[in-house]
CSV table of C-alpha atoms and ligand atoms in Angstrom, one decimal:
chain,number,residue,atom,x,y,z
A,14,UNK,CA,0.0,0.0,0.0
A,15,UNK,CA,1.2,3.5,-0.9
A,16,UNK,CA,0.6,6.0,1.9
A,17,UNK,CA,0.7,9.8,2.0
A,18,UNK,CA,1.0,11.5,5.4
A,19,UNK,CA,0.1,15.2,5.5
A,20,UNK,CA,2.0,17.4,7.9
A,21,UNK,CA,5.6,17.8,9.1
A,22,UNK,CA,5.8,17.8,12.9
A,23,UNK,CA,6.6,15.4,15.7
A,24,UNK,CA,3.1,13.9,15.4
A,25,UNK,CA,3.6,13.1,11.8
A,26,UNK,CA,7.0,11.6,12.4
A,27,UNK,CA,5.5,9.3,15.0
A,28,UNK,CA,2.6,8.4,12.6
A,29,UNK,CA,5.0,7.5,9.9
A,30,UNK,CA,7.3,5.5,12.2
A,31,UNK,CA,4.3,3.5,13.2
A,32,UNK,CA,2.8,3.1,9.7
A,33,UNK,CA,6.2,2.0,8.4
A,34,UNK,CA,6.1,-1.0,10.7
A,35,UNK,CA,2.9,-2.3,9.0
A,36,UNK,CA,3.7,-5.2,6.6
A,37,UNK,CA,1.1,-3.6,4.4
A,38,UNK,CA,3.0,-0.4,3.8
A,39,UNK,CA,5.1,-0.4,0.7
A,40,UNK,CA,6.0,3.2,0.2
A,41,UNK,CA,5.3,6.3,2.4
A,42,UNK,CA,5.3,9.9,1.3
A,43,UNK,CA,5.1,12.9,3.5
A,44,UNK,CA,4.0,16.5,2.7
A,45,UNK,CA,6.0,18.4,3.7
A,46,UNK,CA,7.8,16.3,6.3
A,47,UNK,CA,11.1,17.1,8.1
A,48,UNK,CA,14.7,15.8,8.5
A,49,UNK,CA,13.7,12.9,10.7
A,50,UNK,CA,10.7,11.9,8.5
A,51,UNK,CA,13.1,11.9,5.5
A,52,UNK,CA,14.7,8.7,6.8
A,53,UNK,CA,11.4,6.8,6.7
A,54,UNK,CA,9.5,8.5,3.9
A,55,UNK,CA,9.9,10.5,0.7
A,56,UNK,CA,9.3,14.1,1.6
A,57,UNK,CA,7.5,16.2,-1.0
A,58,UNK,CA,7.5,20.0,-0.8
A,59,UNK,CA,3.7,20.6,-0.7
A,60,UNK,CA,2.2,22.6,2.2
A,61,UNK,CA,-0.2,20.7,4.5
A,62,UNK,CA,-3.0,23.1,3.6
A,63,UNK,CA,-2.5,23.1,-0.2
A,64,UNK,CA,-5.4,20.7,-0.8
A,65,UNK,CA,-5.4,20.9,-4.6
A,66,UNK,CA,-1.7,20.1,-4.9
A,67,UNK,CA,-2.0,17.2,-2.4
A,68,UNK,CA,-4.9,15.8,-4.4
A,69,UNK,CA,-2.9,16.1,-7.7
A,70,UNK,CA,0.0,14.3,-6.0
A,71,UNK,CA,-2.1,11.5,-4.6
A,72,UNK,CA,-3.6,10.9,-8.0
A,73,UNK,CA,-0.3,11.0,-9.9
A,74,UNK,CA,1.5,8.7,-7.4
A,75,UNK,CA,-1.5,6.4,-7.0
A,76,UNK,CA,-1.7,6.8,-3.3
A,77,UNK,CA,-3.9,4.1,-1.7
A,78,UNK,CA,-4.3,5.9,1.7
A,79,UNK,CA,-3.9,9.5,2.9
A,80,UNK,CA,-3.5,10.2,6.6
A,81,UNK,CA,-3.9,13.8,7.7
A,82,UNK,CA,-1.9,15.0,10.8
A,83,UNK,CA,-3.0,18.6,11.5
A,84,UNK,CA,-6.4,20.2,11.9
A,85,UNK,CA,-6.2,22.9,9.2
A,86,UNK,CA,-6.6,20.7,6.1
A,87,UNK,CA,-9.4,18.8,7.8
A,88,UNK,CA,-11.3,22.1,8.5
A,89,UNK,CA,-10.7,23.2,4.9
A,90,UNK,CA,-12.4,20.0,3.7
A,91,UNK,CA,-9.5,17.9,2.4
A,92,UNK,CA,-11.5,14.7,3.2
A,93,UNK,CA,-14.5,15.8,1.1
A,94,UNK,CA,-12.2,16.8,-1.8
A,95,UNK,CA,-10.3,13.5,-1.7
A,96,UNK,CA,-13.4,11.4,-1.4
A,97,UNK,CA,-15.1,13.2,-4.3
A,98,UNK,CA,-12.0,12.3,-6.4
A,99,UNK,CA,-12.3,8.7,-5.4
A,100,UNK,CA,-9.2,8.8,-3.1
A,101,UNK,CA,-9.1,7.0,0.2
A,102,UNK,CA,-8.4,9.3,3.2
A,103,UNK,CA,-8.5,9.1,7.0
A,104,UNK,CA,-10.3,11.9,8.9
A,105,UNK,CA,-13.6,13.7,9.3
A,106,UNK,CA,-15.1,15.8,6.6
A,107,UNK,CA,-15.4,19.5,6.8
A,108,UNK,CA,-18.7,19.3,8.7
A,109,UNK,CA,-17.3,17.0,11.4
A,110,UNK,CA,-14.0,19.0,11.6
A,111,UNK,CA,-16.1,21.9,13.0
A,112,UNK,CA,-15.8,20.2,16.3
A,113,UNK,CA,-12.3,21.8,16.4
A,114,UNK,CA,-12.8,24.5,13.8
A,115,UNK,CA,-15.6,26.3,15.7
A,116,UNK,CA,-15.7,26.3,19.5
A,117,UNK,CA,-19.3,27.5,19.4
A,118,UNK,CA,-20.3,24.6,17.3
A,119,UNK,CA,-18.5,22.1,19.6
A,120,UNK,CA,-20.3,23.7,22.6
A,121,UNK,CA,-23.6,23.4,20.8
A,122,UNK,CA,-23.0,19.6,20.2
A,123,UNK,CA,-21.9,19.2,23.8
A,124,UNK,CA,-25.1,20.8,25.0
A,125,UNK,CA,-27.3,18.6,22.8
A,126,UNK,CA,-25.3,15.5,24.0
A,127,UNK,CA,-25.5,16.5,27.6
A,128,UNK,CA,-21.7,16.5,28.0
A,129,UNK,CA,-20.3,18.1,31.1
A,130,UNK,CA,-18.5,21.3,30.1
A,131,UNK,CA,-18.0,24.9,31.5
A,132,UNK,CA,-21.0,27.2,31.4
A,133,UNK,CA,-20.5,29.7,28.5
A,134,UNK,CA,-21.8,32.5,26.4
A,135,UNK,CA,-21.0,33.5,22.9
A,136,UNK,CA,-20.6,37.0,21.4
A,137,UNK,CA,-20.1,38.6,18.0
A,138,UNK,CA,-20.6,42.1,19.4
A,139,UNK,CA,-17.6,43.6,21.1
A,140,UNK,CA,-19.5,46.0,23.4
A,141,UNK,CA,-21.8,43.2,24.6
A,142,UNK,CA,-18.8,41.0,25.3
A,143,UNK,CA,-17.2,43.8,27.3
A,144,UNK,CA,-20.3,44.4,29.3
A,145,UNK,CA,-20.6,40.7,30.1
A,146,UNK,CA,-17.0,40.4,31.3
A,147,UNK,CA,-17.2,43.6,33.3
A,148,UNK,CA,-20.3,42.5,35.2
A,149,UNK,CA,-19.2,38.9,35.7
A,150,UNK,CA,-16.4,39.5,38.2
A,151,UNK,CA,-15.0,35.9,38.2
A,152,UNK,CA,-12.2,34.2,36.4
A,153,UNK,CA,-13.2,33.6,32.8
A,154,UNK,CA,-11.7,32.0,29.7
A,155,UNK,CA,-11.9,34.0,26.5
A,156,UNK,CA,-11.7,31.9,23.3
A,157,UNK,CA,-11.6,32.9,19.7
A,158,UNK,CA,-14.2,30.8,18.0
A,159,UNK,CA,-12.1,29.6,15.0
A,160,UNK,CA,-8.7,28.1,14.6
A,161,UNK,CA,-5.8,30.1,16.0
A,162,UNK,CA,-2.9,27.7,16.0
A,163,UNK,CA,-3.5,27.0,19.7
A,164,UNK,CA,-3.0,30.7,20.6
A,165,UNK,CA,-6.7,31.9,20.7
A,166,UNK,CA,-7.4,30.9,24.3
A,167,UNK,CA,-6.9,33.3,27.3
A,168,UNK,CA,-7.4,32.1,30.9
A,169,UNK,CA,-8.2,35.4,32.7
A,170,UNK,CA,-8.1,35.7,36.5
A,171,UNK,CA,-9.3,39.3,36.5
A,172,UNK,CA,-11.8,41.5,34.5
A,173,UNK,CA,-8.8,43.6,33.3
A,174,UNK,CA,-7.2,40.5,31.8
A,175,UNK,CA,-10.4,39.5,30.2
A,176,UNK,CA,-11.0,42.9,28.7
A,177,UNK,CA,-7.4,42.9,27.3
A,178,UNK,CA,-8.0,39.5,25.7
A,179,UNK,CA,-11.3,40.7,24.2
A,180,UNK,CA,-9.5,43.8,22.8
A,181,UNK,CA,-6.9,41.6,21.1
A,182,UNK,CA,-9.4,39.2,19.7
A,183,UNK,CA,-12.4,41.5,18.8
A,184,UNK,CA,-10.9,45.0,18.4
A,185,UNK,CA,-7.4,44.3,17.1
A,186,UNK,CA,-8.5,41.2,15.2
A,187,UNK,CA,-5.3,39.4,16.1
A,188,UNK,CA,-6.7,36.1,14.9
A,189,UNK,CA,-8.6,37.6,11.9
A,190,UNK,CA,-12.0,35.9,11.1
A,191,UNK,CA,-11.3,33.3,13.8
A,192,UNK,CA,-12.0,36.0,16.4
A,193,UNK,CA,-15.2,37.4,14.8
A,194,UNK,CA,-17.1,35.3,17.4
A,195,UNK,CA,-15.8,34.6,20.9
A,196,UNK,CA,-16.8,32.0,23.4
A,197,UNK,CA,-16.5,33.2,27.0
A,198,UNK,CA,-16.6,30.4,29.6
A,199,UNK,CA,-16.2,29.8,33.3
A,200,UNK,CA,-12.7,28.9,34.4
A,201,UNK,CA,-12.4,25.3,35.6
A,202,UNK,CA,-9.7,24.0,37.9
A,203,UNK,CA,-8.2,20.5,38.2
A,204,UNK,CA,-5.8,18.3,36.2
A,205,UNK,CA,-6.0,18.1,32.4
A,206,UNK,CA,-5.8,14.9,30.4
A,207,UNK,CA,-6.1,14.0,26.7
A,208,UNK,CA,-8.7,11.4,25.8
A,209,UNK,CA,-8.1,10.4,22.2
A,210,UNK,CA,-10.3,8.0,20.4
A,211,UNK,CA,-10.8,6.4,17.0
A,212,UNK,CA,-14.3,6.4,15.7
A,213,UNK,CA,-16.1,5.3,12.6
A,214,UNK,CA,-19.2,7.3,13.5
A,215,UNK,CA,-20.8,4.6,15.5
A,216,UNK,CA,-18.2,2.6,17.4
A,217,UNK,CA,-15.7,4.6,19.6
A,218,UNK,CA,-12.4,3.0,20.4
A,219,UNK,CA,-10.2,4.8,22.9
A,220,UNK,CA,-6.5,5.0,22.4
A,221,UNK,CA,-4.3,4.9,25.6
A,222,UNK,CA,-4.8,8.0,27.9
A,223,UNK,CA,-2.2,10.6,28.0
A,224,UNK,CA,-1.3,14.0,29.5
A,225,UNK,CA,0.3,17.0,27.8
A,226,UNK,CA,2.4,19.8,29.4
A,227,UNK,CA,1.3,23.0,27.8
A,228,UNK,CA,3.2,25.7,29.7
A,229,UNK,CA,6.7,26.4,28.6
A,230,UNK,CA,8.4,26.3,32.0
A,231,UNK,CA,8.6,23.8,34.9
A,232,UNK,CA,5.7,23.7,37.4
A,233,UNK,CA,3.4,24.8,34.5
A,234,UNK,CA,4.7,28.3,34.6
A,235,UNK,CA,5.0,30.7,31.7
A,236,UNK,CA,2.9,31.0,28.5
A,237,UNK,CA,1.1,28.1,26.9
A,238,UNK,CA,2.8,26.3,24.0
A,239,UNK,CA,1.7,23.6,21.6
A,240,UNK,CA,2.9,21.1,24.2
A,241,UNK,CA,6.3,20.7,25.9
A,242,UNK,CA,6.0,17.0,26.7
A,243,UNK,CA,3.6,14.1,27.3
A,244,UNK,CA,3.3,10.8,28.9
A,245,UNK,CA,1.0,7.8,28.5
A,246,UNK,CA,-0.9,6.4,30.4
A,247,UNK,CA,-2.2,9.3,32.5
A,248,UNK,CA,-2.9,7.8,36.0
A,249,UNK,CA,-5.5,10.6,36.6
A,250,UNK,CA,-7.6,8.7,34.1
A,251,UNK,CA,-8.6,5.9,36.4
A,252,UNK,CA,-10.6,2.9,35.1
A,253,UNK,CA,-13.8,4.5,36.6
A,254,UNK,CA,-13.1,7.8,35.0
A,255,UNK,CA,-12.3,6.1,31.7
A,256,UNK,CA,-15.7,4.4,31.8
A,257,UNK,CA,-17.4,7.7,32.7
A,258,UNK,CA,-15.8,9.6,29.9
A,259,UNK,CA,-16.8,6.9,27.4
A,260,UNK,CA,-20.4,7.0,28.6
A,261,UNK,CA,-20.9,10.7,29.2
A,262,UNK,CA,-18.7,12.3,26.6
A,263,UNK,CA,-17.4,10.2,23.7
A,264,UNK,CA,-20.3,8.0,22.8
A,265,UNK,CA,-23.0,10.7,23.3
A,266,UNK,CA,-21.0,13.1,21.1
A,267,UNK,CA,-20.5,10.6,18.3
A,268,UNK,CA,-24.2,9.7,18.5
A,269,UNK,CA,-25.3,13.3,18.6
A,270,UNK,CA,-23.2,14.2,15.6
A,271,UNK,CA,-24.6,11.3,13.7
A,272,UNK,CA,-28.2,12.3,14.6
A,273,UNK,CA,-27.3,15.8,13.3
A,274,UNK,CA,-26.4,14.2,10.0
A,275,UNK,CA,-22.6,14.0,10.5
A,276,UNK,CA,-21.1,10.6,10.4
A,277,UNK,CA,-17.8,11.4,12.1
A,278,UNK,CA,-14.9,9.2,11.0
A,279,UNK,CA,-11.4,9.6,12.3
A,280,UNK,CA,-9.9,10.8,15.5
A,281,UNK,CA,-11.9,12.5,18.2
A,282,UNK,CA,-9.9,14.0,21.0
A,283,UNK,CA,-11.5,15.4,24.1
A,284,UNK,CA,-9.3,17.8,26.2
A,285,UNK,CA,-10.5,17.1,29.7
A,286,UNK,CA,-10.3,18.9,33.0
A,287,UNK,CA,-10.6,16.5,35.9
A,288,UNK,CA,-11.5,17.6,39.4
A,289,UNK,CA,-12.3,15.3,42.3
A,290,UNK,CA,-12.7,12.4,39.8
A,291,UNK,CA,-15.3,14.3,37.7
A,292,UNK,CA,-14.4,15.1,34.1
A,293,UNK,CA,-15.4,18.2,32.1
A,294,UNK,CA,-14.6,18.9,28.5
A,295,UNK,CA,-12.4,21.9,27.7
A,296,UNK,CA,-12.3,21.4,23.9
A,297,UNK,CA,-12.5,18.9,21.2
A,298,UNK,CA,-9.8,18.2,18.5
A,299,UNK,CA,-10.4,16.2,15.4
A,300,UNK,CA,-6.8,14.9,15.0
A,301,UNK,CA,-4.1,13.3,17.2
A,302,UNK,CA,-2.5,15.5,19.8
A,303,UNK,CA,1.1,16.7,19.4
A,304,UNK,CA,3.1,15.6,21.5
A,305,UNK,CA,0.6,13.0,22.9
A,306,UNK,CA,0.8,10.9,19.7
A,307,UNK,CA,4.5,10.2,20.3
A,308,UNK,CA,4.1,8.3,23.6
A,309,UNK,CA,0.7,6.8,22.5
A,310,UNK,CA,2.0,5.3,19.3
A,311,UNK,CA,5.2,4.2,21.1
A,312,UNK,CA,2.9,2.0,23.2
A,313,UNK,CA,0.5,0.8,20.4
A,314,UNK,CA,1.2,-2.8,19.4
A,315,UNK,CA,-1.7,-3.1,16.9
A,316,UNK,CA,-1.1,-2.4,13.2
A,317,UNK,CA,-2.1,1.2,12.7
A,318,UNK,CA,-3.0,0.6,9.0
A,319,UNK,CA,-5.5,-2.0,10.1
A,320,UNK,CA,-7.1,0.4,12.6
A,321,UNK,CA,-7.3,3.2,10.1
A,322,UNK,CA,-8.9,1.0,7.5
A,323,UNK,CA,-11.5,-0.3,10.0
A,324,UNK,CA,-12.5,3.4,10.6
A,325,UNK,CA,-12.7,4.2,6.9
A,326,UNK,CA,-14.7,1.0,6.1
A,327,UNK,CA,-17.0,1.5,9.1
A,328,UNK,CA,-16.1,-1.8,10.8
A,329,UNK,CA,-14.3,-0.6,13.9
A,330,UNK,CA,-16.5,-2.9,16.0
A,331,UNK,CA,-14.7,-5.8,14.4
A,332,UNK,CA,-11.2,-4.9,15.5
A,333,UNK,CA,-9.5,-4.6,18.9
A,334,UNK,CA,-6.5,-2.7,20.1
A,335,UNK,CA,-3.3,-4.0,21.7
A,336,UNK,CA,-1.3,-1.8,23.9
A,337,UNK,CA,2.1,-2.3,25.6
A,338,UNK,CA,1.4,-1.8,29.4
A,339,UNK,CA,4.8,-0.1,29.8
A,340,UNK,CA,4.5,3.7,30.1
A,341,UNK,CA,6.1,6.0,27.6
A,342,UNK,CA,7.3,9.6,28.0
A,343,UNK,CA,8.1,12.3,25.4
A,344,UNK,CA,10.2,15.3,26.3
A,345,UNK,CA,10.0,18.1,23.8
A,346,UNK,CA,13.2,20.0,23.1
A,347,UNK,CA,12.4,23.5,21.8
A,348,UNK,CA,14.2,26.5,20.4
A,349,UNK,CA,15.2,29.1,23.0
A,350,UNK,CA,12.6,31.8,23.0
A,351,UNK,CA,9.7,29.6,21.9
A,352,UNK,CA,6.7,30.2,22.1
A,353,UNK,CA,7.9,33.8,21.4
A,354,UNK,CA,10.5,34.6,18.7
A,355,UNK,CA,13.4,32.2,18.2
A,356,UNK,CA,16.3,31.5,15.8
A,357,UNK,CA,16.3,28.8,13.2
A,358,UNK,CA,19.1,27.1,11.3
A,359,UNK,CA,21.2,26.0,14.4
A,360,UNK,CA,23.1,22.7,14.0
A,361,UNK,CA,21.8,19.9,16.3
A,362,UNK,CA,24.5,17.8,17.9
A,363,UNK,CA,24.2,14.3,19.4
A,364,UNK,CA,21.3,12.8,17.5
A,365,UNK,CA,23.3,9.6,16.8
A,366,UNK,CA,24.3,9.2,20.4
A,367,UNK,CA,20.6,9.5,21.5
A,368,UNK,CA,19.5,7.0,18.8
A,369,UNK,CA,21.9,4.5,20.3
A,370,UNK,CA,20.0,4.3,23.6
A,371,UNK,CA,17.7,1.3,23.9
A,372,UNK,CA,14.0,1.9,24.2
A,373,UNK,CA,14.2,5.5,22.9
A,374,UNK,CA,13.2,7.2,19.7
A,375,UNK,CA,13.9,10.8,18.8
A,376,UNK,CA,10.9,12.2,16.8
A,377,UNK,CA,11.7,15.3,14.8
A,378,UNK,CA,9.4,18.3,14.6
A,379,UNK,CA,11.0,21.6,13.4
A,380,UNK,CA,14.2,20.2,11.8
A,381,UNK,CA,15.7,20.3,8.3
A,382,UNK,CA,18.7,18.9,6.6
A,383,UNK,CA,21.5,21.3,5.6
A,384,UNK,CA,24.3,19.5,3.9
A,385,UNK,CA,25.4,16.8,6.3
A,386,UNK,CA,23.9,18.5,9.3
A,387,UNK,CA,20.5,18.5,10.8
A,388,UNK,CA,19.5,22.1,11.8
A,389,UNK,CA,16.6,23.6,13.8
A,390,UNK,CA,13.7,24.8,11.7
A,391,UNK,CA,10.8,25.6,14.2
A,392,UNK,CA,9.8,26.3,17.8
A,393,UNK,CA,9.4,22.7,18.8
A,394,UNK,CA,12.4,20.9,17.4
A,395,UNK,CA,12.5,17.3,18.8
A,396,UNK,CA,10.3,14.9,20.8
A,397,UNK,CA,12.6,12.6,22.7
A,398,UNK,CA,10.5,9.6,23.6
A,399,UNK,CA,11.3,6.6,25.8
A,400,UNK,CA,9.6,3.6,27.4
A,401,UNK,CA,10.3,2.0,30.7
A,402,UNK,CA,9.1,-0.6,33.1
A,403,UNK,CA,7.7,2.2,35.2
A,404,UNK,CA,6.9,5.9,34.5
A,405,UNK,CA,10.0,6.8,36.6
A,406,UNK,CA,12.2,4.5,34.4
A,407,UNK,CA,10.8,6.0,31.2
A,408,UNK,CA,11.4,9.5,32.5
A,409,UNK,CA,14.9,8.6,33.4
A,410,UNK,CA,15.7,7.1,30.0
A,411,UNK,CA,14.1,10.0,28.1
A,412,UNK,CA,16.2,12.6,30.0
A,413,UNK,CA,19.3,10.5,29.4
A,414,UNK,CA,18.7,10.8,25.7
A,415,UNK,CA,17.8,14.5,26.0
A,416,UNK,CA,21.1,15.2,27.8
A,417,UNK,CA,23.1,13.8,24.9
A,418,UNK,CA,21.5,16.2,22.4
A,419,UNK,CA,22.3,19.9,22.1
A,420,UNK,CA,22.2,23.1,20.1
A,421,UNK,CA,22.7,26.7,21.2
A,422,UNK,CA,19.8,27.9,23.4
A,423,UNK,CA,17.9,24.5,23.4
A,424,UNK,CA,15.2,24.6,26.0
A,425,UNK,CA,13.2,21.7,27.6
A,426,UNK,CA,11.2,21.2,30.8
A,427,UNK,CA,12.9,19.1,33.4
A,428,UNK,CA,9.6,17.9,35.1
A,429,UNK,CA,7.8,16.0,32.3
A,430,UNK,CA,5.9,13.1,33.9
A,431,UNK,CA,6.2,14.6,37.4
A,432,UNK,CA,2.4,14.6,37.9
A,433,UNK,CA,2.2,10.9,37.2
A,434,UNK,CA,5.0,10.3,39.7
A,435,UNK,CA,3.1,12.2,42.4
A,436,UNK,CA,0.1,9.8,42.1
B,542,AMP,P1,-8.4,24.8,24.4
B,542,AMP,O1,-7.6,25.1,23.1
B,542,AMP,O2,-9.8,25.1,24.4
B,542,AMP,O3,-8.1,23.4,25.0
B,542,AMP,O4,-7.6,25.6,25.5
B,542,AMP,C1,-6.2,25.6,25.7
B,542,AMP,C2,-5.9,25.5,27.1
B,542,AMP,O5,-6.6,26.5,27.8
B,542,AMP,C3,-6.5,24.2,27.8
B,542,AMP,O6,-5.6,23.1,27.6
B,542,AMP,C4,-6.5,24.7,29.2
B,542,AMP,O7,-5.2,24.7,29.8
B,542,AMP,C5,-7.0,26.1,29.1
B,542,AMP,N1,-8.5,26.2,29.2
B,542,AMP,C6,-9.3,26.1,28.2
B,542,AMP,N2,-10.6,26.2,28.7
B,542,AMP,C7,-10.5,26.3,30.0
B,542,AMP,C8,-11.5,26.5,31.1
B,542,AMP,N3,-12.8,26.5,30.8
B,542,AMP,N4,-11.0,26.6,32.3
B,542,AMP,C9,-9.7,26.5,32.6
B,542,AMP,N5,-8.7,26.4,31.6
B,542,AMP,C10,-9.1,26.3,30.4
B,543,LIG,N1,-0.9,18.8,22.6
B,543,LIG,C1,-2.2,19.5,22.4
B,543,LIG,C2,-2.8,19.4,21.1
B,543,LIG,O1,-2.3,18.7,20.3
B,543,LIG,O2,-3.8,20.0,20.9
């Protein structure tokens, strides 16, 4: 089978690493890929959101299966376009992708499905939003309705902070059309977890639980990033909580979507806030998490091609999923300055040394080849992933690999997995 993976981050490197292990995969292409992906797949210089060029490539190279990593092409309707052209592709259509592409739409589905989530209001009028925030006098979360590359959410302790966030989104239009509508919701407290499932629109099959680390510095300090590290499983997701999330969140949402005329096929990812053993949904994503994919796929023993095909062919109820009980940890190494401004093009040392450590894999994110060297090419650069007989052992191995890699200004958190150790 000839496979095309769309995207070029750590998540896509992990997807390709896993797909390449399938006896059914003959050739893998990646658009646009990165330096790490290039050792497993042929990278083609097509942007992940250039749907027409991707479609032309898939036709010309007789691609049998396309797997989409990031959300943007999904919200732009890549699945509808490919299917109309008779091409096989994994992911929800444009209508289902609104679960991530519009926070107001996701809230509406959650309300219909009776899913526990923060109380909210939505506004398109700046003056009305300001009046609401001024009168509320409690911590609020301001969210641009549309896609904002993970930057459109502001957790505001005070009315001043909330007014400033509204100004950025609704007056200065920092996120363009994505901020034409805002969702303002109550601020929840607790511990976050990522609950990521495969679904064919009827059956829901959970992948292993995981936890991301969004803040850039240790102890969850500093601004939010795309994710500075992850581990799987997340002990906060106890067996009871797991059952509760399946019953009160995942299955009702998939059923409600279907009853609304949307057969959702692909990945459905609930970002949870858990307090006192009770889950609430912060958001939905319609793709795998990055960096959660790295430890999750590191633990997955089943053939990923088989699982994806069962989703596309609507027979997910026929397959089961096999997971390595050993925990896995991914530590993200980022460019100094990220998530603010940072330098690119710095030579990365020590990749071979890290690759020699048993039970580890260095997934590339923002990297590119420059002559014989691999150089930095983004904010998140590497996802150093390791397994262990315990979470402590996995953490230890991951950091051993991290300490053998360097470039000027490289930054990583030193407490990835710490919350799991505390439990
Ligand atoms: P989202 O993109 O909606 O997941 O938001 C990004 C991050 O903002 C989440 O991972 C949380 O850390 C935080 N967040 C979002 N909504 C809330 C909320 N209602 N209460 C507290 N924190 C939130
Ligand atoms: N790691 C968070 C996300 O992928 O949305």
